[in-house]
Amino acid sequence: MSGITIALSKGRIFEETLPLLAAAGITPTDDPEKSRKLIIGTNRPDVRLVIVRATDTPTYVQYGAADMGIAGKDVLIEHGGVGLYQPLDLNIARCRLCVAVPEGFDYAAATQPGGRIRIATKYVGAARQHFAAKGVHVDLIKLYGSMELAPLVGLSDAIVDLVSTGGTLRANKLEAVEDIMEISSRLVVNQAALKVKRELLQPVIEAFAGAVTP
Ligand code: PRT
Ligand code: MG
């Protein structure tokens, strides 16, 4: 494609990206929440959007199927960031990556140096690194969603998951006991595209940069 393709996931990232797109003079012609189209046009004939799963955004950009995209730091850590230029923290879709346990669970005792804990999570890379740094042995169980259920049914002692309002943890009688990191979404750009399509991509990057709210 001679124009540019931007990969976005629907939901919070799409919603919070709309003002950034507007700042770059880009208005989508369809709403991905209502349309089933996976390729969405814009007011600009040289810009299109592709709607992907949040976890897949870095992959589309890495292989150049999209020239740029927006992905959570959580997703980028698990992907590894190969082939991606990450020029901007967009400060959108903010949350925290946390360790959470059932209310009353003695997390301090379980995580004494040399201790052992069983963790269910989608974020195995970040979780492994976190517990290795604490010197705690960890049995990691990879899940793809609804992590909050795991400790309630004895699959794990604890979870590593994203928390924003804390409502999901409270509803399941879990509590956050440790923050691993602050999470927000980043602009990712295919490194080859940045060279070949610089005259199209650079103005979009600059418009996004100017529209970031601290
Ligand atoms: O939902 P789906 O399975 O399609 O994919 P996804 O969860 O990867 O995508 P999406 O669109 O839900 O999230 C996209 C990105 O938004 C993530 O990669 C994060 O960087 C960011 N983000 C910000 C969040 C949250 N806040 C968040 N609260 N992603 C997920 N959550 C979930 C969390 O996992 C937990 O289940 O919301 C629940 C907790 O929310 P509270 O408000 O109850 O604390
Ligand atoms: Mg989700």
Short mmCIF file of C-alpha atoms and ligand atoms in Angstrom, two decimals:
data_model
loop_
_atom_site.label_atom_id
_atom_site.label_comp_id
_atom_site.label_asym_id
_atom_site.label_seq_id
_atom_site.Cartn_x
_atom_site.Cartn_y
_atom_site.Cartn_z
CA MET A 1 0.00 0.00 0.00
CA SER A 2 1.33 3.43 -0.90
CA GLY A 3 -0.52 5.13 1.96
CA ILE A 4 -0.23 4.23 5.64
CA THR A 5 -1.92 1.51 7.68
CA ILE A 6 -2.44 1.96 11.43
CA ALA A 7 -3.20 -1.06 13.66
CA LEU A 8 -5.55 -0.47 16.60
CA SER A 9 -7.52 -2.70 18.93
CA LYS A 10 -11.14 -1.88 19.60
CA GLY A 11 -12.34 -0.84 23.02
CA ARG A 12 -10.33 1.49 25.24
CA ILE A 13 -7.34 1.90 22.90
CA PHE A 14 -9.54 2.82 19.92
CA GLU A 15 -11.62 5.25 22.02
CA GLU A 16 -8.61 6.97 23.55
CA THR A 17 -6.81 7.14 20.18
CA LEU A 18 -9.63 9.07 18.45
CA PRO A 19 -8.48 12.48 19.80
CA LEU A 20 -4.89 11.72 18.72
CA LEU A 21 -6.08 10.77 15.22
CA ALA A 22 -8.15 13.97 15.12
CA ALA A 23 -5.04 15.99 15.95
CA ALA A 24 -3.40 14.39 12.90
CA GLY A 25 -6.43 15.29 10.76
CA ILE A 26 -7.61 11.67 10.60
CA THR A 27 -11.28 10.68 11.13
CA PRO A 28 -12.34 7.02 10.80
CA THR A 29 -15.31 6.43 8.49
CA ASP A 30 -16.69 3.52 10.58
CA ASP A 31 -17.00 2.65 14.26
CA PRO A 32 -15.36 -0.75 14.95
CA GLU A 33 -17.79 -1.33 17.85
CA LYS A 34 -20.69 -1.22 15.37
CA SER A 35 -19.17 -2.37 12.10
CA ARG A 36 -17.73 -5.85 11.57
CA LYS A 37 -15.21 -4.50 9.10
CA LEU A 38 -11.59 -5.17 10.02
CA ILE A 39 -10.23 -2.59 7.58
CA ILE A 40 -11.64 0.85 8.22
CA GLY A 41 -11.19 3.83 5.94
CA THR A 42 -10.65 7.40 7.04
CA ASN A 43 -11.35 10.85 5.65
CA ARG A 44 -7.85 10.66 4.18
CA PRO A 45 -7.53 8.39 1.15
CA ASP A 46 -3.91 7.63 2.11
CA VAL A 47 -4.68 6.46 5.68
CA ARG A 48 -6.50 3.28 6.72
CA LEU A 49 -6.99 1.52 10.06
CA VAL A 50 -6.85 -2.22 10.71
CA ILE A 51 -8.66 -3.59 13.76
CA VAL A 52 -6.69 -6.33 15.55
CA ARG A 53 -6.63 -8.04 18.96
CA ALA A 54 -4.67 -5.91 21.43
CA THR A 55 -2.03 -8.64 21.83
CA ASP A 56 -1.55 -8.86 18.05
CA THR A 57 -0.80 -5.16 17.39
CA PRO A 58 3.02 -5.45 17.75
CA THR A 59 3.04 -8.48 15.44
CA TYR A 60 1.23 -6.65 12.61
CA VAL A 61 3.63 -3.73 12.93
CA GLN A 62 6.75 -5.91 13.30
CA TYR A 63 6.04 -7.63 9.96
CA GLY A 64 5.02 -4.40 8.22
CA ALA A 65 1.39 -5.46 7.68
CA ALA A 66 0.69 -2.19 9.50
CA ASP A 67 3.11 0.75 9.40
CA MET A 68 2.28 1.87 12.92
CA GLY A 69 0.06 0.86 15.80
CA ILE A 70 -0.81 1.54 19.41
CA ALA A 71 -0.15 -1.09 22.07
CA GLY A 72 -0.06 -1.31 25.87
CA LYS A 73 3.34 -1.56 27.56
CA ASP A 74 2.11 -4.88 29.00
CA VAL A 75 1.63 -6.25 25.48
CA LEU A 76 4.97 -4.82 24.29
CA ILE A 77 6.87 -6.44 27.16
CA GLU A 78 5.43 -9.86 26.35
CA HIS A 79 6.05 -9.36 22.60
CA GLY A 80 9.65 -8.24 23.15
CA GLY A 81 9.56 -5.23 20.79
CA VAL A 82 11.62 -6.80 17.97
CA GLY A 83 11.57 -4.63 14.81
CA LEU A 84 9.60 -1.88 16.50
CA TYR A 85 10.50 1.76 16.92
CA GLN A 86 8.72 3.16 20.00
CA PRO A 87 8.87 6.95 19.72
CA LEU A 88 6.06 7.96 22.08
CA ASP A 89 4.36 7.13 25.34
CA LEU A 90 0.80 8.24 24.52
CA ASN A 91 -0.26 8.15 28.17
CA ILE A 92 -3.59 6.48 27.29
CA ALA A 93 -5.28 3.28 28.54
CA ARG A 94 -3.44 3.71 31.83
CA CYS A 95 -3.43 1.03 34.54
CA ARG A 96 -1.03 -0.83 36.86
CA LEU A 97 0.42 -4.32 36.59
CA CYS A 98 -0.08 -5.82 40.05
CA VAL A 99 0.21 -8.96 42.10
CA ALA A 100 -3.16 -9.78 43.69
CA VAL A 101 -4.13 -12.45 46.20
CA PRO A 102 -7.30 -13.62 47.94
CA GLU A 103 -8.17 -11.33 50.87
CA GLY A 104 -6.28 -12.54 53.94
CA PHE A 105 -3.63 -14.54 52.05
CA ASP A 106 -0.21 -14.08 53.72
CA TYR A 107 1.75 -12.77 50.73
CA ALA A 108 4.75 -11.67 52.81
CA ALA A 109 5.17 -15.21 54.15
CA ALA A 110 4.80 -16.78 50.70
CA THR A 111 7.42 -14.49 49.19
CA GLN A 112 10.21 -14.76 51.76
CA PRO A 113 13.53 -15.10 49.90
CA GLY A 114 13.77 -18.72 48.81
CA GLY A 115 9.97 -19.10 49.05
CA ARG A 116 7.77 -20.54 46.34
CA ILE A 117 4.53 -19.18 44.93
CA ARG A 118 2.14 -20.30 42.19
CA ILE A 119 1.04 -17.45 39.92
CA ALA A 120 -1.59 -17.48 37.17
CA THR A 121 -1.16 -14.76 34.55
CA LYS A 122 -1.29 -13.68 30.94
CA TYR A 123 1.95 -11.74 31.62
CA VAL A 124 4.43 -14.56 32.15
CA GLY A 125 7.45 -12.56 30.98
CA ALA A 126 6.89 -9.64 33.35
CA ALA A 127 5.89 -11.97 36.20
CA ARG A 128 8.99 -14.17 35.80
CA GLN A 129 11.24 -11.11 35.83
CA HIS A 130 9.51 -9.60 38.88
CA PHE A 131 9.81 -12.71 41.06
CA ALA A 132 13.33 -13.50 39.88
CA ALA A 133 14.39 -10.02 41.04
CA LYS A 134 12.86 -10.75 44.47
CA GLY A 135 14.60 -14.13 44.67
CA VAL A 136 11.29 -15.95 44.93
CA HIS A 137 10.68 -19.22 43.07
CA VAL A 138 7.59 -18.99 40.94
CA ASP A 139 5.44 -21.60 39.23
CA LEU A 140 3.83 -19.73 36.36
CA ILE A 141 0.53 -20.83 34.87
CA LYS A 142 -0.27 -19.12 31.57
CA LEU A 143 -3.87 -17.96 31.17
CA TYR A 144 -5.48 -15.90 28.41
CA GLY A 145 -8.11 -14.07 30.47
CA SER A 146 -10.27 -14.01 33.62
CA MET A 147 -7.15 -14.41 35.78
CA GLU A 148 -9.20 -13.36 38.83
CA LEU A 149 -10.86 -16.78 38.89
CA ALA A 150 -7.64 -18.78 39.29
CA PRO A 151 -6.97 -18.28 43.04
CA LEU A 152 -10.67 -18.66 43.84
CA VAL A 153 -10.73 -22.24 42.55
CA GLY A 154 -7.25 -23.31 43.69
CA LEU A 155 -5.48 -23.04 40.33
CA SER A 156 -2.94 -20.59 41.81
CA ASP A 157 -2.02 -18.73 45.02
CA ALA A 158 -1.96 -15.35 43.32
CA ILE A 159 -2.33 -13.58 39.99
CA VAL A 160 -0.41 -10.95 38.08
CA ASP A 161 -2.93 -8.77 36.24
CA LEU A 162 -3.77 -5.24 35.18
CA VAL A 163 -5.78 -3.12 37.58
CA SER A 164 -7.40 0.20 36.81
CA THR A 165 -10.37 0.94 39.08
CA GLY A 166 -9.83 -2.11 41.33
CA GLY A 167 -13.50 -3.03 40.86
CA THR A 168 -12.78 -6.47 39.37
CA LEU A 169 -10.49 -7.44 42.25
CA ARG A 170 -13.02 -6.26 44.86
CA ALA A 171 -15.88 -8.12 43.17
CA ASN A 172 -13.86 -11.34 43.50
CA LYS A 173 -12.56 -10.74 47.06
CA LEU A 174 -8.99 -10.25 45.89
CA GLU A 175 -6.56 -7.52 46.90
CA ALA A 176 -3.55 -5.98 45.18
CA VAL A 177 -0.47 -6.61 47.35
CA GLU A 178 2.31 -5.36 45.11
CA ASP A 179 2.66 -3.00 42.13
CA ILE A 180 4.99 -4.29 39.42
CA MET A 181 4.80 -1.31 37.05
CA GLU A 182 2.73 1.54 35.68
CA ILE A 183 1.24 0.76 32.26
CA SER A 184 0.21 3.04 29.42
CA SER A 185 0.01 2.64 25.65
CA ARG A 186 2.84 3.40 23.25
CA LEU A 187 3.01 4.32 19.60
CA VAL A 188 4.93 1.63 17.73
CA VAL A 189 6.28 2.10 14.22
CA ASN A 190 7.75 -0.42 11.78
CA GLN A 191 11.44 0.47 11.47
CA ALA A 192 11.64 -0.11 7.69
CA ALA A 193 8.40 1.83 7.05
CA LEU A 194 9.78 4.76 9.01
CA LYS A 195 12.58 5.06 6.43
CA VAL A 196 10.53 4.37 3.29
CA LYS A 197 7.39 6.32 4.27
CA ARG A 198 8.94 8.98 6.46
CA GLU A 199 7.13 11.87 4.73
CA LEU A 200 3.75 10.28 5.57
CA LEU A 201 4.58 8.87 9.02
CA GLN A 202 6.58 11.73 10.55
CA PRO A 203 3.70 14.29 10.49
CA VAL A 204 1.40 11.74 12.20
CA ILE A 205 4.03 11.03 14.88
CA GLU A 206 4.47 14.77 15.45
CA ALA A 207 0.71 15.42 15.64
CA PHE A 208 0.34 12.59 18.18
CA ALA A 209 3.26 13.98 20.19
CA GLY A 210 1.59 17.40 20.28
CA ALA A 211 -1.73 15.92 21.43
CA VAL A 212 -0.43 13.78 24.32
CA THR A 213 -1.91 14.88 27.63
CA PRO A 214 0.55 14.50 30.51
O1 PRT B 1 -10.23 -7.76 26.06
P1 PRT B 1 -9.47 -8.63 25.09
O2 PRT B 1 -9.30 -10.03 25.58
O3 PRT B 1 -9.94 -8.50 23.67
O4 PRT B 1 -7.99 -8.08 24.99
P2 PRT B 1 -7.22 -7.17 25.98
O5 PRT B 1 -7.74 -7.28 27.37
O6 PRT B 1 -5.76 -7.45 25.72
O7 PRT B 1 -7.57 -5.77 25.34
P3 PRT B 1 -8.23 -4.51 25.99
O8 PRT B 1 -8.75 -3.70 24.84
O9 PRT B 1 -9.16 -4.89 27.08
O10 PRT B 1 -6.97 -3.80 26.64
C1 PRT B 1 -6.03 -3.15 25.82
C2 PRT B 1 -4.97 -2.51 26.70
O11 PRT B 1 -5.59 -1.59 27.60
C3 PRT B 1 -4.20 -3.45 27.58
O12 PRT B 1 -3.14 -4.07 26.86
C4 PRT B 1 -3.69 -2.50 28.68
O13 PRT B 1 -2.46 -1.91 28.29
C5 PRT B 1 -4.77 -1.41 28.73
N1 PRT B 1 -5.63 -1.46 29.94
C6 PRT B 1 -5.88 -0.40 30.74
C7 PRT B 1 -6.29 -2.52 30.43
C8 PRT B 1 -6.94 -2.09 31.60
N2 PRT B 1 -6.68 -0.76 31.76
C9 PRT B 1 -7.73 -3.01 32.38
N3 PRT B 1 -8.30 -2.63 33.40
N4 PRT B 1 -6.41 -3.80 30.01
C10 PRT B 1 -7.17 -4.65 30.72
N5 PRT B 1 -7.82 -4.32 31.88
C11 PRT B 1 -8.61 -5.40 32.54
C12 PRT B 1 -7.77 -6.19 33.55
O14 PRT B 1 -7.02 -7.22 32.91
C13 PRT B 1 -8.81 -6.72 34.52
O15 PRT B 1 -9.42 -7.89 34.05
O16 PRT B 1 -9.69 -4.88 33.28
C14 PRT B 1 -9.84 -5.61 34.51
C15 PRT B 1 -9.56 -4.74 35.70
O17 PRT B 1 -10.17 -3.49 35.59
P4 PRT B 1 -10.67 -2.74 36.92
O18 PRT B 1 -11.10 -1.40 36.41
O19 PRT B 1 -11.82 -3.54 37.46
O20 PRT B 1 -9.53 -2.63 37.88
MG MG B 2 -9.81 -6.84 27.95
#
